[in-house]
């Protein structure tokens, strides 16, 4: 059997192996509660602070060391986010978990939960992908060409655009100059994109 996980498409670290197999010590009730928290974390990324507080509370209630629980949570999230990203089927996730030392019954539970929540998990991935290059500001200015070395360009209307795009790390300004027909075509494309995003949400 290969050491390469289907979910991450690489060999697991010793830390990941220890943390995943370590959750086998959780009672069935604790395990289900923990997986519920992890799933909520994966599907409701806008509630990260609330979810971290819930995980800390889970650790306190069950007498789990805070730094150990952070490591366990990080490795579970890493594995399941990689499975989402690589479109790993639930059976592949189950096989990976078993190879990491999780008992078959708990691995089967994860596979069922993963399959049941495939749509919510896919929406989260799509949402993350679509916010990578987020348009944060747009400024424009219309103008008319008053003089040019080419006679046919004189008197033509143009539009200058300044788009501010956030790539997740920093904001960059992108400048464009469009003719009026190009501008209307651009606006039509923006409306199509907005309709597609509205349909997804």
Coordinates of C-alpha atoms in Angstrom, one line a residue:
X1 CA 0.0 0.0 0.0
X2 CA 1.3 3.5 -1.0
X3 CA 2.2 6.0 1.7
X4 CA 0.8 8.8 -0.5
X5 CA -2.6 10.0 0.7
X6 CA -5.4 10.5 -1.9
X7 CA -6.6 13.6 -0.1
X8 CA -3.3 15.5 0.0
X9 CA -1.5 13.7 -2.8
X10 CA 1.6 13.5 -0.6
X11 CA 3.1 11.5 2.3
X12 CA 1.6 12.5 5.7
X13 CA 3.8 14.0 8.3
X14 CA 4.4 12.1 11.6
X15 CA 2.4 14.9 13.3
X16 CA -0.6 14.4 11.1
X17 CA -0.5 10.6 11.6
X18 CA -0.3 11.1 15.4
X19 CA -3.1 13.7 15.5
X20 CA -5.5 11.8 13.3
X21 CA -4.9 8.5 15.0
X22 CA -5.1 10.2 18.4
X23 CA -8.7 11.1 17.9
X24 CA -9.5 7.4 18.0
X25 CA -9.2 7.9 21.8
X26 CA -12.2 10.2 21.7
X27 CA -15.5 8.6 22.8
X28 CA -18.1 8.3 20.0
X29 CA -20.0 11.3 21.4
X30 CA -16.8 13.4 21.6
X31 CA -15.7 12.4 18.1
X32 CA -19.1 13.3 16.6
X33 CA -19.0 16.7 18.3
X34 CA -15.5 17.3 17.2
X35 CA -16.2 16.4 13.6
X36 CA -19.3 18.6 13.7
X37 CA -17.1 21.5 14.7
X38 CA -14.5 20.7 12.0
X39 CA -17.3 20.5 9.3
X40 CA -18.8 23.8 10.5
X41 CA -15.3 25.4 10.3
X42 CA -14.9 24.1 6.7
X43 CA -18.4 25.2 5.5
X44 CA -18.7 28.5 7.4
X45 CA -15.4 30.2 6.8
X46 CA -16.8 33.6 7.8
X47 CA -17.3 32.4 11.4
X48 CA -13.6 31.3 12.0
X49 CA -13.3 33.3 15.3
X50 CA -16.5 31.8 16.7
X51 CA -15.5 28.3 15.7
X52 CA -12.1 28.7 17.3
X53 CA -13.8 29.7 20.6
X54 CA -16.1 26.6 20.2
X55 CA -13.1 24.3 19.7
X56 CA -11.4 25.8 22.8
X57 CA -14.6 25.3 24.8
X58 CA -14.8 21.7 23.5
X59 CA -11.2 21.1 24.8
X60 CA -12.0 22.6 28.2
X61 CA -15.1 20.5 28.6
X62 CA -13.3 17.3 27.7
X63 CA -10.0 18.0 29.5
X64 CA -7.9 18.2 26.3
X65 CA -4.7 20.3 26.4
X66 CA -5.1 23.5 24.4
X67 CA -2.0 23.2 22.3
X68 CA -2.6 19.5 21.6
X69 CA -6.2 20.3 20.4
X70 CA -4.9 23.1 18.2
X71 CA -2.5 20.7 16.5
X72 CA -5.3 18.1 16.1
X73 CA -7.7 20.7 14.7
X74 CA -5.0 22.0 12.3
X75 CA -4.2 18.6 10.9
X76 CA -7.8 17.6 10.5
X77 CA -8.6 20.8 8.7
X78 CA -5.5 20.4 6.6
X79 CA -6.5 16.9 5.5
X80 CA -10.1 17.7 4.8
X81 CA -9.4 20.9 3.0
X82 CA -6.9 19.1 0.8
X83 CA -9.6 16.4 0.1
X84 CA -12.0 19.2 -0.9
X85 CA -9.4 20.9 -3.1
X86 CA -8.4 17.7 -4.8
X87 CA -12.0 16.5 -5.1
X88 CA -11.2 13.3 -3.2
X89 CA -14.2 10.9 -3.1
X90 CA -15.6 10.0 0.3
X91 CA -14.2 6.5 0.0
X92 CA -10.7 7.9 -0.7
X93 CA -11.0 10.1 2.5
X94 CA -12.1 7.0 4.4
X95 CA -9.1 5.0 3.1
X96 CA -6.7 7.8 4.0
X97 CA -8.1 8.0 7.5
X98 CA -7.7 4.2 8.0
X99 CA -4.1 4.4 6.8
X100 CA -3.5 7.2 9.3
X101 CA -4.6 4.9 12.1
X102 CA -8.3 5.9 12.6
X103 CA -10.5 2.9 13.3
X104 CA -12.7 1.8 10.4
X105 CA -16.0 2.7 12.1
X106 CA -14.9 6.3 12.7
X107 CA -13.4 6.5 9.2
X108 CA -16.8 5.3 7.8
X109 CA -18.6 8.0 9.8
X110 CA -16.3 10.7 8.3
X111 CA -16.9 9.3 4.8
X112 CA -20.7 9.5 5.3
X113 CA -20.5 13.0 6.7
X114 CA -18.2 14.1 3.8
X115 CA -20.6 12.6 1.2
X116 CA -23.7 14.2 2.8
X117 CA -22.0 17.6 2.9
X118 CA -20.4 17.5 -0.6
X119 CA -22.5 20.4 -1.9
X120 CA -21.8 22.7 1.0
X121 CA -18.1 21.9 0.9
X122 CA -18.0 22.6 -2.9
X123 CA -19.7 25.9 -2.4
X124 CA -17.1 26.9 0.2
X125 CA -14.2 26.0 -2.3
X126 CA -16.0 28.0 -5.1
X127 CA -16.4 30.9 -2.7
X128 CA -12.8 30.9 -1.7
X129 CA -11.7 30.7 -5.4
X130 CA -14.0 33.6 -6.4
X131 CA -12.6 35.9 -3.7
X132 CA -9.0 35.4 -4.6
X133 CA -9.0 38.4 -7.0
X134 CA -11.7 40.6 -5.5
X135 CA -12.6 43.9 -7.2
X136 CA -12.6 46.3 -4.3
X137 CA -12.9 49.7 -6.1
X138 CA -13.6 51.0 -9.6
X139 CA -13.1 54.6 -10.8
X140 CA -13.8 55.9 -14.3
X141 CA -13.5 59.0 -16.4
X142 CA -15.0 59.7 -19.8
X143 CA -13.1 61.7 -22.3
X144 CA -13.1 62.8 -26.0
X145 CA -10.1 62.7 -28.2
X146 CA -9.6 66.3 -29.3
X147 CA -6.5 65.8 -31.5
X148 CA -4.6 62.9 -33.0
X149 CA -2.2 62.2 -35.7
X150 CA -4.9 60.0 -37.2
X151 CA -7.9 62.1 -38.3
X152 CA -10.4 59.3 -37.8
X153 CA -9.5 59.1 -34.0
X154 CA -10.4 62.8 -33.4
X155 CA -13.8 63.3 -31.7
X156 CA -13.9 59.7 -30.4
X157 CA -15.3 59.0 -26.9
X158 CA -13.2 56.9 -24.6
X159 CA -13.3 55.7 -21.0
X160 CA -10.4 55.4 -18.6
X161 CA -10.9 52.8 -15.8
X162 CA -8.9 52.3 -12.6
X163 CA -9.7 48.9 -11.0
X164 CA -8.4 48.2 -7.5
X165 CA -8.0 44.4 -7.1
X166 CA -7.3 42.6 -3.8
X167 CA -5.4 39.4 -4.4
X168 CA -5.7 38.3 -0.8
X169 CA -2.3 39.7 0.2
X170 CA -2.3 43.2 -1.2
X171 CA -4.3 45.6 -3.4
X172 CA -3.1 46.5 -6.9
X173 CA -4.4 49.2 -9.3
X174 CA -5.1 48.1 -12.8
X175 CA -5.6 50.8 -15.5
X176 CA -7.6 50.3 -18.7
X177 CA -8.7 52.6 -21.6
X178 CA -11.7 51.5 -23.5
X179 CA -13.7 52.8 -26.5
X180 CA -17.4 53.2 -25.9
X181 CA -18.3 49.9 -27.6
X182 CA -15.6 48.1 -25.6
X183 CA -17.0 49.6 -22.4
X184 CA -20.6 48.4 -23.2
X185 CA -19.2 45.0 -23.9
X186 CA -17.3 45.0 -20.6
X187 CA -20.4 46.1 -18.7
X188 CA -22.4 43.2 -20.3
X189 CA -19.7 40.7 -19.2
X190 CA -19.8 42.2 -15.6
X191 CA -23.6 41.7 -15.6
X192 CA -23.2 38.1 -16.7
X193 CA -20.7 37.5 -14.0
X194 CA -23.0 39.0 -11.4
X195 CA -25.9 36.8 -12.5
X196 CA -23.7 33.7 -12.3
X197 CA -22.6 34.6 -8.8
X198 CA -26.2 35.3 -7.7
X199 CA -27.2 31.9 -9.0
X200 CA -24.5 30.2 -7.0
X201 CA -25.5 31.9 -3.7

